[in-house]
Amino acid sequence: MELLREYIGAMVNLYGMFPKEKLLKVYNEQNSEQVSMDDIEAFMTDKFSMIPGTFAFPYEDYFAHEVIVMYGEFDELLAQKGSKPYYVPKKKELLKYLDQFYFEKTKSYRDLHRFVRRELFPDDAERAQDVSEEAHGLLQMGEELSTVIGRLTQMGVVFDDENQAREVMMLITKLGNDVRLWENNGHTPNEMSRMFGGGDLSSLAEESSEERNDKVIDFVERKKKKIGRNDPCPCGSGKKYKKCCLGKDE
């Protein structure tokens, strides 16, 4: 049942965790050769081993990503999911998620990557891609805008001025609303908003443009100040400046 194993691996990367009944439904809707619940439960006999070739662990009547099992986040994520509907792509697209690094290159992602490539790293295409993918990965984990910006600073992102910083924050905000989240059963925040009668979300955390501008100004001003080598790094990493962004600011 190699294809069934691939479905488990892909779905655990897309949803974080899902009940065995969902696997049965999705698989049988997308394949002419049907499987039974016995076929699925054959993958659930060893509760303490990851299913080979995947990041999935059997957990009660669910398959759960190893991160959820390792950090004891099953109950919290289950509550966040509630009764939200599942995003179920077609078979070809769904199985792409077997690759843990796969994600859709949406317009909002391409816009961010294009700006980073053109304005921040015009001579380093690989670095621009790394920065863009890191931003996406952090947003996918539910990190806040300030955390994403702090991490990008650690990676060598330096803004020329407030306008450039504001533009990057706006692009990251838009990307955050187009990221597929475990807590939304694979739906993006924009999709969830439209599904329940709203339009596209205007910001990642529903903060006003004034609040976002304040963050930009605060961030840029902290970078301009004279920072001691042993002072906390202004990027927010928690490390001393000399062990974090000192070399990048020079």
CSV table of C-alpha atoms in Angstrom, one decimal:
chain,number,residue,atom,x,y,z
A,1,MET,CA,0.0,0.0,0.0
A,2,GLU,CA,2.7,2.4,-1.1
A,3,LEU,CA,0.3,5.0,-2.4
A,4,LEU,CA,-1.7,5.0,0.9
A,5,ARG,CA,1.6,5.6,2.7
A,6,GLU,CA,2.3,8.6,0.4
A,7,TYR,CA,-1.2,10.0,1.2
A,8,ILE,CA,-0.5,9.8,4.9
A,9,GLY,CA,2.9,11.6,4.5
A,10,ALA,CA,1.4,14.3,2.3
A,11,MET,CA,-1.7,14.9,4.4
A,12,VAL,CA,0.3,15.1,7.7
A,13,ASN,CA,2.5,17.8,6.1
A,14,LEU,CA,-0.5,19.8,4.8
A,15,TYR,CA,-2.8,19.4,7.9
A,16,GLY,CA,-0.5,18.7,10.8
A,17,MET,CA,-2.9,16.0,11.9
A,18,PHE,CA,-6.1,14.4,10.7
A,19,PRO,CA,-8.4,11.5,11.7
A,20,LYS,CA,-8.2,8.1,10.0
A,21,GLU,CA,-11.7,8.6,8.6
A,22,LYS,CA,-10.5,11.6,6.6
A,23,LEU,CA,-7.8,9.6,5.0
A,24,LEU,CA,-10.2,6.9,4.0
A,25,LYS,CA,-12.6,9.5,2.5
A,26,VAL,CA,-9.9,11.5,0.6
A,27,TYR,CA,-8.1,8.4,-0.7
A,28,ASN,CA,-11.2,6.6,-2.0
A,29,GLU,CA,-12.6,9.8,-3.6
A,30,GLN,CA,-9.4,10.2,-5.6
A,31,ASN,CA,-8.6,6.6,-6.5
A,32,SER,CA,-10.5,3.9,-8.3
A,33,GLU,CA,-8.7,1.2,-6.3
A,34,GLN,CA,-10.4,1.5,-2.9
A,35,VAL,CA,-9.0,0.9,0.5
A,36,SER,CA,-10.7,-0.2,3.7
A,37,MET,CA,-10.3,1.0,7.3
A,38,ASP,CA,-8.4,-2.2,8.0
A,39,ASP,CA,-5.8,-1.1,5.4
A,40,ILE,CA,-5.5,2.2,7.2
A,41,GLU,CA,-5.3,0.7,10.6
A,42,ALA,CA,-2.4,-1.5,9.5
A,43,PHE,CA,-0.3,1.7,9.6
A,44,MET,CA,-1.5,2.4,13.2
A,45,THR,CA,-0.3,-0.7,14.9
A,46,ASP,CA,3.0,0.8,16.3
A,47,LYS,CA,2.1,3.9,18.3
A,48,PHE,CA,5.7,4.8,19.0
A,49,SER,CA,7.3,4.7,15.5
A,50,MET,CA,7.1,7.2,12.7
A,51,ILE,CA,5.7,5.7,9.5
A,52,PRO,CA,8.7,5.2,7.1
A,53,GLY,CA,9.2,7.9,4.5
A,54,THR,CA,6.9,10.3,6.3
A,55,PHE,CA,6.8,12.6,9.4
A,56,ALA,CA,3.6,10.9,10.6
A,57,PHE,CA,3.0,9.1,13.9
A,58,PRO,CA,-0.2,7.2,14.7
A,59,TYR,CA,-1.8,9.1,17.6
A,60,GLU,CA,-5.1,7.7,19.0
A,61,ASP,CA,-7.4,7.6,15.9
A,62,TYR,CA,-5.3,10.2,14.1
A,63,PHE,CA,-2.1,10.6,12.2
A,64,ALA,CA,-0.1,13.4,13.6
A,65,HIS,CA,3.1,15.2,12.5
A,66,GLU,CA,6.1,14.3,14.6
A,67,VAL,CA,6.4,18.0,15.8
A,68,ILE,CA,3.0,17.8,17.3
A,69,VAL,CA,3.7,14.6,19.1
A,70,MET,CA,7.1,15.6,20.2
A,71,TYR,CA,6.0,18.9,21.7
A,72,GLY,CA,2.7,17.7,23.1
A,73,GLU,CA,0.6,20.1,21.0
A,74,PHE,CA,-2.1,17.6,19.9
A,75,ASP,CA,-4.9,18.9,22.1
A,76,GLU,CA,-4.1,22.5,21.4
A,77,LEU,CA,-4.1,22.0,17.6
A,78,LEU,CA,-7.3,19.9,17.8
A,79,ALA,CA,-9.1,22.7,19.6
A,80,GLN,CA,-7.8,25.3,17.0
A,81,LYS,CA,-9.1,23.1,14.2
A,82,GLY,CA,-12.5,22.8,15.7
A,83,SER,CA,-15.0,21.9,13.0
A,84,LYS,CA,-13.3,23.9,10.2
A,85,PRO,CA,-13.6,22.3,6.7
A,86,TYR,CA,-10.6,20.7,5.1
A,87,TYR,CA,-8.8,22.1,2.0
A,88,VAL,CA,-8.5,19.1,-0.3
A,89,PRO,CA,-6.5,19.7,-3.5
A,90,LYS,CA,-6.6,17.3,-6.4
A,91,LYS,CA,-4.5,14.1,-6.2
A,92,LYS,CA,-1.5,15.4,-8.1
A,93,GLU,CA,-1.3,18.6,-6.0
A,94,LEU,CA,-1.9,16.8,-2.8
A,95,LEU,CA,0.9,14.3,-3.3
A,96,LYS,CA,3.4,17.2,-3.8
A,97,TYR,CA,3.1,17.8,0.0
A,98,LEU,CA,4.9,14.5,0.6
A,99,ASP,CA,8.0,16.8,0.2
A,100,GLN,CA,8.2,18.6,3.5
A,101,PHE,CA,9.6,21.7,1.8
A,102,TYR,CA,6.8,22.0,-0.8
A,103,PHE,CA,4.4,25.0,-0.7
A,104,GLU,CA,2.4,26.8,-3.3
A,105,LYS,CA,4.2,29.8,-4.9
A,106,THR,CA,1.3,32.2,-4.7
A,107,LYS,CA,1.2,35.7,-6.1
A,108,SER,CA,1.9,37.1,-2.6
A,109,TYR,CA,5.0,34.9,-2.3
A,110,ARG,CA,6.2,35.8,-5.8
A,111,ASP,CA,5.7,39.5,-5.0
A,112,LEU,CA,7.8,39.2,-1.8
A,113,HIS,CA,10.5,37.2,-3.5
A,114,ARG,CA,10.6,39.7,-6.5
A,115,PHE,CA,11.1,42.6,-4.1
A,116,VAL,CA,13.7,40.9,-2.0
A,117,ARG,CA,15.6,39.9,-5.1
A,118,ARG,CA,15.4,43.3,-6.7
A,119,GLU,CA,15.8,45.6,-3.7
A,120,LEU,CA,17.7,43.7,-1.0
A,121,PHE,CA,19.9,41.1,-2.7
A,122,PRO,CA,20.3,42.1,-6.4
A,123,ASP,CA,23.5,40.1,-6.7
A,124,ASP,CA,22.6,37.0,-4.7
A,125,ALA,CA,19.7,35.1,-6.1
A,126,GLU,CA,20.2,32.1,-3.7
A,127,ARG,CA,20.1,34.4,-0.6
A,128,ALA,CA,17.0,36.1,-1.9
A,129,GLN,CA,15.3,32.7,-2.2
A,130,ASP,CA,16.4,31.6,1.2
A,131,VAL,CA,15.1,34.8,2.8
A,132,SER,CA,11.7,34.5,1.0
A,133,GLU,CA,11.3,30.8,1.9
A,134,GLU,CA,12.3,31.5,5.5
A,135,ALA,CA,9.6,34.2,5.8
A,136,HIS,CA,7.0,31.8,4.4
A,137,GLY,CA,8.1,29.0,6.8
A,138,LEU,CA,7.8,31.2,9.8
A,139,LEU,CA,4.4,32.5,8.8
A,140,GLN,CA,3.3,28.9,8.2
A,141,MET,CA,4.2,28.2,11.9
A,142,GLY,CA,2.1,31.1,13.0
A,143,GLU,CA,4.9,33.5,13.9
A,144,GLU,CA,4.1,37.2,14.3
A,145,LEU,CA,5.4,39.9,12.0
A,146,SER,CA,8.0,41.1,14.4
A,147,THR,CA,9.4,37.6,14.8
A,148,VAL,CA,9.7,37.2,11.0
A,149,ILE,CA,11.4,40.5,10.6
A,150,GLY,CA,13.8,39.7,13.4
A,151,ARG,CA,14.8,36.4,11.8
A,152,LEU,CA,15.3,38.0,8.4
A,153,THR,CA,17.6,40.5,10.1
A,154,GLN,CA,19.6,37.6,11.4
A,155,MET,CA,19.9,36.4,7.9
A,156,GLY,CA,21.4,39.7,6.7
A,157,VAL,CA,18.4,41.7,5.7
A,158,VAL,CA,19.2,45.4,6.1
A,159,PHE,CA,16.7,48.1,5.2
A,160,ASP,CA,17.9,51.3,3.5
A,161,ASP,CA,15.1,53.4,4.9
A,162,GLU,CA,11.6,53.3,6.5
A,163,ASN,CA,9.9,53.1,3.2
A,164,GLN,CA,11.8,50.0,2.2
A,165,ALA,CA,11.1,48.4,5.6
A,166,ARG,CA,7.4,49.4,5.3
A,167,GLU,CA,7.2,47.8,1.9
A,168,VAL,CA,8.7,44.5,3.1
A,169,MET,CA,6.3,44.4,6.1
A,170,MET,CA,3.3,45.0,3.9
A,171,LEU,CA,4.4,42.2,1.5
A,172,ILE,CA,5.0,39.8,4.5
A,173,THR,CA,1.6,40.7,5.8
A,174,LYS,CA,-0.1,39.8,2.5
A,175,LEU,CA,1.9,36.6,2.3
A,176,GLY,CA,0.8,35.6,5.8
A,177,ASN,CA,-2.8,35.7,4.7
A,178,ASP,CA,-2.1,33.4,1.8
A,179,VAL,CA,-0.2,30.7,3.8
A,180,ARG,CA,-1.9,27.3,4.3
A,181,LEU,CA,-2.1,26.7,8.0
A,182,TRP,CA,-2.5,23.5,10.0
A,183,GLU,CA,-5.0,25.1,12.4
A,184,ASN,CA,-7.2,25.9,9.3
A,185,ASN,CA,-7.0,22.3,8.0
A,186,GLY,CA,-4.9,23.6,5.1
A,187,HIS,CA,-7.0,26.7,4.3
A,188,THR,CA,-5.3,30.1,4.2
A,189,PRO,CA,-6.6,32.9,6.4
A,190,ASN,CA,-8.0,34.7,3.3
A,191,GLU,CA,-9.9,31.5,2.3
A,192,MET,CA,-11.3,31.2,5.7
A,193,SER,CA,-12.4,34.8,5.8
A,194,ARG,CA,-14.1,34.5,2.4
A,195,MET,CA,-15.7,31.2,3.4
A,196,PHE,CA,-17.4,32.9,6.4
A,197,GLY,CA,-18.6,35.9,4.6
A,198,GLY,CA,-15.7,38.3,4.8
A,199,GLY,CA,-13.3,39.5,2.1
A,200,ASP,CA,-9.5,39.1,2.0
A,201,LEU,CA,-7.9,40.1,5.3
A,202,SER,CA,-6.1,43.4,5.3
A,203,SER,CA,-3.3,42.3,7.7
A,204,LEU,CA,-1.8,39.3,9.4
A,205,ALA,CA,-2.9,40.2,12.9
A,206,GLU,CA,-5.7,42.7,12.2
A,207,GLU,CA,-3.4,45.6,13.2
A,208,SER,CA,-4.1,49.0,11.8
A,209,SER,CA,-1.7,50.6,9.3
A,210,GLU,CA,-0.8,53.1,12.0
A,211,GLU,CA,0.3,50.3,14.3
A,212,ARG,CA,2.3,48.7,11.5
A,213,ASN,CA,4.0,52.1,10.7
A,214,ASP,CA,4.9,52.4,14.4
A,215,LYS,CA,6.6,49.1,14.2
A,216,VAL,CA,8.6,50.1,11.1
A,217,ILE,CA,9.7,53.4,12.7
A,218,ASP,CA,10.6,51.6,16.0
A,219,PHE,CA,12.6,48.9,14.2
A,220,VAL,CA,14.5,51.4,12.0
A,221,GLU,CA,15.3,53.7,14.9
A,222,ARG,CA,16.6,50.9,17.0
A,223,LYS,CA,18.9,49.9,14.1
A,224,LYS,CA,20.2,53.5,13.9
A,225,LYS,CA,21.2,53.8,17.5
A,226,LYS,CA,24.7,53.1,18.7
A,227,ILE,CA,24.6,49.6,20.0
A,228,GLY,CA,27.2,48.1,22.5
A,229,ARG,CA,28.8,44.8,21.6
A,230,ASN,CA,27.3,43.2,24.7
A,231,ASP,CA,23.9,44.8,24.4
A,232,PRO,CA,20.8,42.7,23.3
A,233,CYS,CA,20.6,42.6,19.5
A,234,PRO,CA,17.9,44.9,18.1
A,235,CYS,CA,16.7,42.1,15.8
A,236,GLY,CA,15.0,40.5,18.8
A,237,SER,CA,16.9,37.2,18.7
A,238,GLY,CA,17.7,37.4,22.4
A,239,LYS,CA,21.5,37.1,21.7
A,240,LYS,CA,24.1,39.7,22.4
A,241,TYR,CA,24.8,42.1,19.5
A,242,LYS,CA,28.4,40.8,19.0
A,243,LYS,CA,27.1,37.3,18.5
A,244,CYS,CA,24.3,38.1,16.2
A,245,CYS,CA,24.0,41.1,13.8
A,246,LEU,CA,27.2,43.0,14.5
A,247,GLY,CA,29.0,41.9,11.4
A,248,LYS,CA,26.0,42.3,9.2
A,249,ASP,CA,25.5,46.0,10.2
A,250,GLU,CA,29.0,47.1,9.2
